[in-house]
Coordinates of C-alpha atoms in Angstrom, one line a residue:
M1 CA -41.0 5.2 2.3
A2 CA -37.9 4.3 0.3
E3 CA -35.6 1.8 1.9
P4 CA -32.3 3.2 3.2
T5 CA -29.0 2.6 1.4
F6 CA -25.9 1.4 3.1
R7 CA -22.4 2.3 1.9
Y8 CA -20.8 -0.8 3.3
H9 CA -23.6 -3.3 2.4
P10 CA -25.2 -2.1 -0.8
D11 CA -27.8 -4.8 -1.3
P12 CA -28.9 -6.6 1.9
L13 CA -31.7 -8.3 0.0
A14 CA -29.4 -9.9 -2.6
S15 CA -26.8 -10.8 0.1
G16 CA -29.5 -12.6 2.2
S17 CA -29.2 -10.3 5.2
A18 CA -32.7 -9.0 4.6
L19 CA -36.0 -10.6 3.4
R20 CA -38.9 -9.0 1.7
T21 CA -41.9 -9.7 4.0
D22 CA -44.5 -7.6 5.8
H23 CA -43.7 -7.2 9.5
V24 CA -43.9 -4.7 12.4
C25 CA -40.5 -3.6 13.5
S26 CA -39.8 -4.2 17.3
V27 CA -37.8 -1.0 17.5
C28 CA -39.9 1.7 15.7
G29 CA -43.3 -0.1 15.7
M30 CA -43.8 0.7 12.0
D31 CA -45.3 -1.7 9.4
R32 CA -42.4 -2.5 7.1
Q33 CA -41.8 -4.6 4.0
I34 CA -38.2 -5.6 4.4
R35 CA -37.0 -7.5 7.5
Y36 CA -33.4 -7.8 8.7
Q37 CA -32.3 -11.4 9.2
G38 CA -28.7 -11.1 10.1
P39 CA -26.8 -11.3 13.4
V40 CA -27.6 -9.0 16.3
Y41 CA -25.0 -8.8 19.1
G42 CA -27.3 -7.4 21.8
R43 CA -30.9 -7.9 22.9
Q44 CA -32.8 -10.0 20.3
P45 CA -35.7 -8.3 18.6
D46 CA -38.7 -10.2 17.3
S47 CA -38.5 -8.2 14.1
L48 CA -36.1 -5.5 12.9
C49 CA -36.3 -3.1 9.9
L50 CA -33.4 -1.6 7.9
H51 CA -34.5 1.9 8.8
C52 CA -33.8 1.4 12.5
I53 CA -30.4 -0.1 11.7
H54 CA -29.5 2.8 9.3
S55 CA -30.5 5.5 11.8
G56 CA -28.7 3.8 14.8
A57 CA -32.0 3.5 16.7
A58 CA -31.7 -0.3 16.7
S59 CA -28.2 -0.2 18.1
R60 CA -29.3 2.0 20.9
A61 CA -32.6 0.2 21.6
L62 CA -31.1 -3.2 21.6
S63 CA -28.1 -2.3 23.8
I64 CA -27.2 -4.4 26.8
S65 CA -26.6 -3.0 30.2
G66 CA -22.9 -3.2 31.2
G67 CA -23.8 -3.5 34.9
G68 CA -21.1 -2.9 37.4
E69 CA -20.2 0.5 39.0
R70 CA -20.9 2.7 36.0
D71 CA -23.9 0.7 34.7
S72 CA -23.0 1.7 31.2
D73 CA -24.8 0.3 28.2
M74 CA -23.0 -1.6 25.4
A75 CA -24.5 -0.6 22.1
A76 CA -25.9 -3.5 20.0
M77 CA -23.9 -4.4 16.9
F78 CA -24.7 -6.2 13.7
S79 CA -21.1 -7.3 12.9
D80 CA -18.0 -7.6 15.0
A81 CA -14.9 -5.4 14.7
V82 CA -12.1 -8.0 14.2
N83 CA -8.7 -7.3 12.8
V84 CA -9.4 -3.7 11.9
P85 CA -6.4 -2.0 10.5
D86 CA -4.9 0.9 12.4
D87 CA -5.6 3.4 9.5
V88 CA -9.4 2.8 9.6
P89 CA -11.2 5.6 11.6
L90 CA -13.3 4.7 14.5
S91 CA -16.3 6.4 12.8
V92 CA -16.1 3.8 10.0
V93 CA -16.0 0.9 12.5
E94 CA -19.0 2.4 14.3
E95 CA -20.9 2.8 11.0
I96 CA -20.2 -0.8 10.0
T97 CA -20.9 -2.4 13.4
R98 CA -23.8 -0.3 14.5
R99 CA -25.5 1.2 11.4
T100 CA -25.0 -1.4 8.7
P101 CA -26.7 -4.8 8.3
G102 CA -24.4 -7.6 9.1
F103 CA -24.2 -11.0 7.5
A104 CA -24.6 -14.5 8.8
S105 CA -21.6 -16.8 8.6
W106 CA -20.7 -20.3 9.8
Q107 CA -18.3 -19.1 12.4
Q108 CA -18.0 -15.4 13.3
E109 CA -18.1 -13.0 10.4
A110 CA -15.3 -10.6 9.8
W111 CA -15.7 -7.4 7.9
L112 CA -12.9 -6.6 5.5
Y113 CA -11.1 -3.3 5.1
H114 CA -9.0 -1.8 2.4
C115 CA -7.5 1.6 1.6
G116 CA -8.1 2.9 5.1
D117 CA -11.8 2.2 4.9
G118 CA -14.4 -0.5 5.2
A119 CA -15.1 -2.6 2.1
A120 CA -18.6 -3.1 0.7
F121 CA -20.0 -6.5 1.4
L122 CA -21.4 -8.1 -1.8
G123 CA -22.5 -11.5 -0.5
R124 CA -21.5 -15.1 -0.4
A125 CA -19.5 -16.6 -3.3
G126 CA -18.4 -20.0 -4.5
Y127 CA -15.5 -20.8 -6.7
R128 CA -17.4 -20.0 -9.9
E129 CA -18.3 -16.5 -8.6
L130 CA -14.7 -15.9 -7.4
E131 CA -13.2 -16.7 -10.8
A132 CA -14.4 -13.3 -12.0
H133 CA -12.4 -11.8 -9.0
P134 CA -8.8 -12.9 -9.3
E135 CA -7.7 -10.5 -6.5
A136 CA -10.1 -12.2 -4.1
L137 CA -8.9 -15.6 -5.0
A138 CA -5.3 -14.5 -4.5
M139 CA -6.3 -13.2 -1.1
L140 CA -7.7 -16.6 -0.1
R141 CA -4.6 -18.4 -1.4
E142 CA -2.4 -16.1 0.7
D143 CA -4.5 -16.7 3.7
H144 CA -4.1 -20.5 3.3
R145 CA -0.4 -20.1 2.7
R146 CA -0.1 -18.3 6.0
Y147 CA -1.9 -21.2 7.7
G148 CA 0.6 -23.6 6.1
W149 CA -1.6 -25.2 3.6
S150 CA 0.1 -26.7 0.5
P151 CA -0.8 -25.1 -2.9
A152 CA -2.5 -28.4 -4.0
D153 CA -4.7 -28.6 -0.8
T154 CA -5.6 -24.9 -1.2
E155 CA -6.7 -25.4 -4.8
R156 CA -8.8 -28.4 -3.9
F157 CA -10.4 -26.4 -1.0
L158 CA -11.1 -23.3 -3.2
R159 CA -12.7 -25.4 -6.0
R160 CA -15.1 -26.9 -3.4
M161 CA -16.3 -23.5 -2.4
D162 CA -20.1 -23.1 -2.8
R163 CA -22.1 -19.9 -2.6
T164 CA -25.0 -21.7 -0.9
G165 CA -23.1 -24.4 1.0
E166 CA -19.8 -24.9 2.7
P167 CA -17.0 -24.1 2.5
T168 CA -18.0 -20.6 1.3
A169 CA -16.4 -17.3 0.6
Y170 CA -17.6 -13.8 1.5
L171 CA -17.0 -11.3 -1.3
F172 CA -16.2 -7.6 -0.7
R173 CA -15.2 -4.7 -2.9
C174 CA -12.9 -1.8 -1.9
L175 CA -14.9 1.5 -2.2
H176 CA -11.8 3.4 -3.3
C177 CA -9.7 1.2 -5.7
N178 CA -12.4 -1.4 -6.6
T179 CA -10.1 -4.3 -5.5
S180 CA -12.1 -7.5 -4.9
L181 CA -11.5 -9.0 -1.4
A182 CA -12.7 -12.2 0.2
S183 CA -12.7 -14.2 3.4
W184 CA -13.6 -17.9 3.7
D185 CA -15.5 -19.9 6.2
I186 CA -16.6 -23.5 6.9
G187 CA -19.0 -24.9 9.4

């Protein structure tokens, strides 16, 4: 059976959110060859396949009981919905948080949005990788400017970015205009 494709996370293997290994999925009970290894905000499975994330079965199966008067369940999520622009439809947020593999970060990951839609997560990036994406570097510089960093401190920080270490950047691409976007993180 072919692996599912994800609009907002085109290559979970390359990004490090999935690993090629034989396993039995805790949700569907099937023998699978690719195992999800990103965050799960819900009950923690022993093993999880990309098929169950794609179909939404994992989000439902790993939900947490809300308790209280209504005893409603809270669907499990694989990324958090933080700073979502008002023009992004709820259906997009639900697809990203409940039916798309998330990615591990030092702090809490934040999915990026552009052109009224979620952006595609491409993976971690260091300064060398970001040099090919000037719009992403400009976005990081603007973020640091808003925090009050001096241009010199910002440039020193950006040049220390490492794809496999810290600080690091998370590279995204707009699905509509192909603009490169990035966020940054440090442990």
